[in-house]
CSV table of C-alpha atoms in Angstrom, one decimal:
chain,number,residue,atom,x,y,z
A,658,UNK,CA,0.3,-0.2,0.0
A,659,UNK,CA,2.8,2.6,0.6
A,660,UNK,CA,4.5,1.8,-2.2
A,661,UNK,CA,1.3,2.2,-4.4
A,662,UNK,CA,1.3,5.6,-2.5
A,663,UNK,CA,5.3,6.5,-3.6
A,664,UNK,CA,4.4,5.4,-7.2
A,665,UNK,CA,0.5,8.0,-7.4
A,666,UNK,CA,3.0,10.7,-5.8
A,667,UNK,CA,5.4,10.4,-8.2
A,668,UNK,CA,3.4,10.1,-11.6
A,669,UNK,CA,1.1,13.3,-9.6
A,670,UNK,CA,4.4,15.4,-9.2
A,671,UNK,CA,5.6,14.1,-13.0
A,672,UNK,CA,2.4,15.6,-14.3
A,673,UNK,CA,2.5,18.7,-12.2
A,674,UNK,CA,6.3,19.3,-13.8
A,675,UNK,CA,4.4,18.5,-17.5
A,676,UNK,CA,1.9,21.4,-16.8
A,677,UNK,CA,4.5,23.8,-15.7
A,678,UNK,CA,6.4,22.5,-18.8
A,679,UNK,CA,4.0,23.4,-21.2
A,680,UNK,CA,2.6,26.5,-19.8
A,681,UNK,CA,5.6,28.2,-20.5
A,682,UNK,CA,7.0,29.7,-24.4
A,683,UNK,CA,9.4,31.5,-22.9
A,684,UNK,CA,12.3,30.1,-20.2
A,685,UNK,CA,10.4,29.6,-16.8
A,686,UNK,CA,11.3,32.4,-14.1
A,687,UNK,CA,12.6,29.9,-10.6
A,688,UNK,CA,12.3,31.6,-7.5
A,689,UNK,CA,14.3,29.5,-4.2
A,690,UNK,CA,12.5,30.6,-1.0
A,691,UNK,CA,14.0,28.9,2.4
A,692,UNK,CA,15.0,29.5,5.6
A,693,UNK,CA,13.2,28.4,9.3
A,694,UNK,CA,10.1,29.0,10.9
A,695,UNK,CA,9.3,33.1,9.4
A,696,UNK,CA,10.4,30.8,5.7
A,697,UNK,CA,7.3,28.0,6.9
A,698,UNK,CA,4.8,30.9,7.8
A,699,UNK,CA,2.8,30.9,10.5
A,700,UNK,CA,-0.1,33.4,9.5
A,701,UNK,CA,-3.4,31.9,9.4
A,702,UNK,CA,-5.6,32.5,6.8
A,703,UNK,CA,-8.6,33.6,9.2
A,704,UNK,CA,-6.9,36.8,9.9
A,705,UNK,CA,-7.1,37.7,6.4
A,706,UNK,CA,-10.2,40.0,7.6
A,707,UNK,CA,-7.7,41.8,9.7
A,708,UNK,CA,-5.2,43.2,6.8
A,709,UNK,CA,-8.3,45.6,5.8
A,710,UNK,CA,-9.1,47.7,8.4
A,711,UNK,CA,-6.0,49.5,8.4
A,712,UNK,CA,-5.9,51.4,4.9
A,713,UNK,CA,-2.3,50.5,4.6
A,714,UNK,CA,-2.5,46.7,4.5
A,715,UNK,CA,-5.9,47.1,2.8
A,716,UNK,CA,-4.4,47.0,-1.0
A,717,UNK,CA,-2.8,44.1,0.1
A,718,UNK,CA,-6.2,42.3,1.6
A,719,UNK,CA,-7.5,43.1,-2.1
A,720,UNK,CA,-4.6,41.1,-4.1
A,721,UNK,CA,-5.1,38.3,-1.3
A,722,UNK,CA,-8.3,37.3,-1.9
A,723,UNK,CA,-11.3,37.1,-4.9
A,724,UNK,CA,-14.2,38.7,-5.6
A,725,UNK,CA,-16.2,36.2,-3.3
A,726,UNK,CA,-13.4,36.8,0.0
A,727,UNK,CA,-11.7,33.9,-0.5
A,728,UNK,CA,-7.1,33.3,-1.0
A,729,UNK,CA,-6.8,33.6,-5.0
A,730,UNK,CA,-5.0,31.2,-7.1
A,731,UNK,CA,-2.2,32.7,-8.7
A,732,UNK,CA,-2.5,31.0,-12.3
A,733,UNK,CA,0.8,31.8,-14.1
A,734,UNK,CA,2.9,30.5,-10.4
A,735,UNK,CA,3.7,27.5,-9.3
A,736,UNK,CA,5.1,26.2,-5.9
A,737,UNK,CA,7.2,23.3,-4.9
A,738,UNK,CA,7.2,22.6,-1.4
A,739,UNK,CA,9.1,20.4,0.6
A,740,UNK,CA,9.3,20.6,4.9
A,741,UNK,CA,8.3,18.4,7.7
A,742,UNK,CA,9.7,16.9,10.5
A,743,UNK,CA,12.9,14.3,10.3
A,744,UNK,CA,10.2,11.2,10.3
A,745,UNK,CA,7.6,13.1,8.2
A,746,UNK,CA,9.3,14.6,5.3
A,747,UNK,CA,7.8,15.5,2.2
A,748,UNK,CA,6.7,17.5,-0.5
A,749,UNK,CA,3.4,19.9,-1.7
A,750,UNK,CA,2.5,21.2,-4.5
A,751,UNK,CA,0.5,22.9,-7.2
A,752,UNK,CA,-0.4,26.6,-8.1
A,753,UNK,CA,-0.1,28.9,-5.5
A,754,UNK,CA,-2.4,29.7,-3.1
A,755,UNK,CA,-3.3,29.9,0.6
A,756,UNK,CA,-2.1,26.9,1.9
A,757,UNK,CA,1.8,26.9,2.1
A,758,UNK,CA,2.9,28.1,5.3
A,759,UNK,CA,3.8,25.1,8.4
A,760,UNK,CA,2.2,22.3,7.9
A,761,UNK,CA,0.9,19.1,9.7
A,762,UNK,CA,1.2,17.5,7.2
A,763,UNK,CA,3.8,17.7,4.1
A,764,UNK,CA,1.7,17.2,1.4
A,765,UNK,CA,-1.3,18.7,2.4
A,766,UNK,CA,-2.8,22.1,1.7
A,767,UNK,CA,-2.8,24.2,5.8
A,768,UNK,CA,-4.1,27.0,7.6
A,769,UNK,CA,-1.2,28.8,6.8
A,770,UNK,CA,0.4,30.6,4.9
A,771,UNK,CA,4.4,32.1,4.7
A,772,UNK,CA,6.2,35.0,2.8
A,773,UNK,CA,5.0,32.8,-0.7
A,774,UNK,CA,1.6,34.0,-0.9
A,775,UNK,CA,2.0,38.0,-1.6
A,776,UNK,CA,5.9,36.9,-2.9
A,777,UNK,CA,4.1,35.3,-5.6
A,778,UNK,CA,0.6,37.6,-6.2
A,779,UNK,CA,3.2,40.4,-6.3
A,780,UNK,CA,5.6,38.7,-8.4
A,781,UNK,CA,3.7,37.1,-10.8
A,782,UNK,CA,1.9,41.3,-11.6
A,783,UNK,CA,4.8,42.7,-12.2
A,784,UNK,CA,7.0,40.0,-14.0
A,785,UNK,CA,3.6,38.8,-16.0
A,786,UNK,CA,4.9,35.4,-17.1
A,787,UNK,CA,5.5,32.0,-15.5
A,788,UNK,CA,7.1,31.8,-12.4
A,789,UNK,CA,7.7,28.6,-10.6
A,790,UNK,CA,8.9,29.3,-6.6
A,791,UNK,CA,10.7,26.5,-5.0
A,792,UNK,CA,10.6,26.6,-1.3
A,793,UNK,CA,12.2,24.5,2.0
A,794,UNK,CA,11.7,25.0,5.3
A,795,UNK,CA,12.0,23.9,8.6
A,796,UNK,CA,10.9,25.6,12.0
A,797,UNK,CA,13.5,25.3,15.2
A,798,UNK,CA,16.9,25.2,13.0
A,799,UNK,CA,20.0,27.4,13.5
A,800,UNK,CA,22.4,28.7,11.1
A,801,UNK,CA,25.3,27.9,13.2
A,802,UNK,CA,24.3,24.3,12.9
A,803,UNK,CA,21.4,22.9,11.1
A,804,UNK,CA,22.0,25.6,7.6
A,805,UNK,CA,25.9,25.8,7.9
A,806,UNK,CA,27.5,26.2,4.6
A,807,UNK,CA,30.7,24.1,3.5
A,808,UNK,CA,32.4,27.9,3.1
A,809,UNK,CA,32.8,27.9,7.2
A,810,UNK,CA,34.9,25.5,7.4
A,811,UNK,CA,32.8,24.1,10.3
A,812,UNK,CA,30.8,20.4,9.9
A,813,UNK,CA,28.2,20.9,6.9
A,814,UNK,CA,24.2,21.4,8.2
A,815,UNK,CA,22.1,18.4,7.2
A,816,UNK,CA,19.7,21.3,6.5
A,817,UNK,CA,22.0,23.2,4.4
A,818,UNK,CA,22.3,19.3,2.5
A,819,UNK,CA,18.5,18.7,2.2
A,820,UNK,CA,18.0,22.1,1.3
A,821,UNK,CA,20.4,22.3,-2.1
A,822,UNK,CA,19.4,18.3,-2.5
A,823,UNK,CA,15.8,19.7,-2.7
A,824,UNK,CA,16.5,22.5,-4.6
A,825,UNK,CA,18.8,20.7,-7.3
A,826,UNK,CA,15.9,18.1,-7.7
A,827,UNK,CA,13.3,20.8,-8.4
A,828,UNK,CA,15.8,22.0,-10.8
A,829,UNK,CA,16.5,19.0,-12.6
A,830,UNK,CA,12.9,17.7,-13.9
A,831,UNK,CA,14.0,21.1,-16.5
A,832,UNK,CA,16.7,21.2,-19.1
A,833,UNK,CA,18.6,24.0,-18.4
A,834,UNK,CA,17.3,26.1,-21.0
A,835,UNK,CA,14.0,26.0,-19.9
A,836,UNK,CA,14.0,27.7,-16.7
A,837,UNK,CA,15.8,31.3,-15.6
A,838,UNK,CA,17.3,32.0,-12.2
A,839,UNK,CA,15.4,35.1,-10.7
A,840,UNK,CA,16.7,35.3,-6.9
A,841,UNK,CA,16.6,33.6,-4.0
A,842,UNK,CA,15.5,34.8,-0.9
A,843,UNK,CA,15.9,33.4,2.7
A,844,UNK,CA,14.4,34.5,6.1
A,845,UNK,CA,15.8,33.0,9.5
A,846,UNK,CA,14.4,32.9,13.1
A,847,UNK,CA,15.6,33.9,16.3
A,848,UNK,CA,17.2,30.2,16.9
A,849,UNK,CA,20.8,31.1,16.5
A,850,UNK,CA,20.3,34.1,19.3
A,851,UNK,CA,19.7,31.2,22.1
A,852,UNK,CA,23.4,29.7,21.5
A,853,UNK,CA,26.1,31.6,23.4
A,854,UNK,CA,28.7,29.2,21.6
A,855,UNK,CA,26.5,31.0,17.9
A,856,UNK,CA,26.4,34.6,19.2
A,857,UNK,CA,29.9,34.6,20.3
A,858,UNK,CA,30.8,33.1,16.5
A,859,UNK,CA,29.3,36.3,15.0
A,860,UNK,CA,28.9,33.9,11.8
A,861,UNK,CA,25.6,34.9,10.5
A,862,UNK,CA,27.6,38.2,8.4
A,863,UNK,CA,29.9,36.7,6.3
A,864,UNK,CA,28.3,32.9,6.1
A,865,UNK,CA,25.5,34.2,4.5
A,866,UNK,CA,27.5,36.3,2.0
A,867,UNK,CA,29.8,33.9,1.2
A,868,UNK,CA,26.7,31.4,0.5
């Protein structure tokens, strides 16, 4: 039964990538979004209504919902989102809409959003072309250890390795002339602040710049 489930998931992903490819005459614009809990996203869809109460955020709210007040689905933005705990990692994918924030089940649409939602909405509006977002995020991880890059000369972090593997796997499904890397966005939380060893090393700026 588990084997059948994996086969079904593989076929579904292949169909998803095929549809993304067919939708593009020009190279697909790819944006990579990575980080920990801030990138996962913990803003609940139920809080959207509050945005229209502030004149500053009301224009953003109007972009986030349709005429019925439901979260919009971006017709030209697709997302591949890899996340989950150590024994429960997986990928969710499809056209971008609300629900690609922090998830209990990686492959199931959730009730939260992260930066990907409004980023995708405004990127589609600005670029007017098809976009693929590859997002990897795990909460409660540090840059000092979990996401530590090889350029820091210490032990490469487990989640740095996972992040790179998932990004490469996502891009390997396309020929090199079928996509164009549009940008890389990193959002980190506060986990390094609770480690005296991490804060003493002052690696944040140098590691991020080197990578």
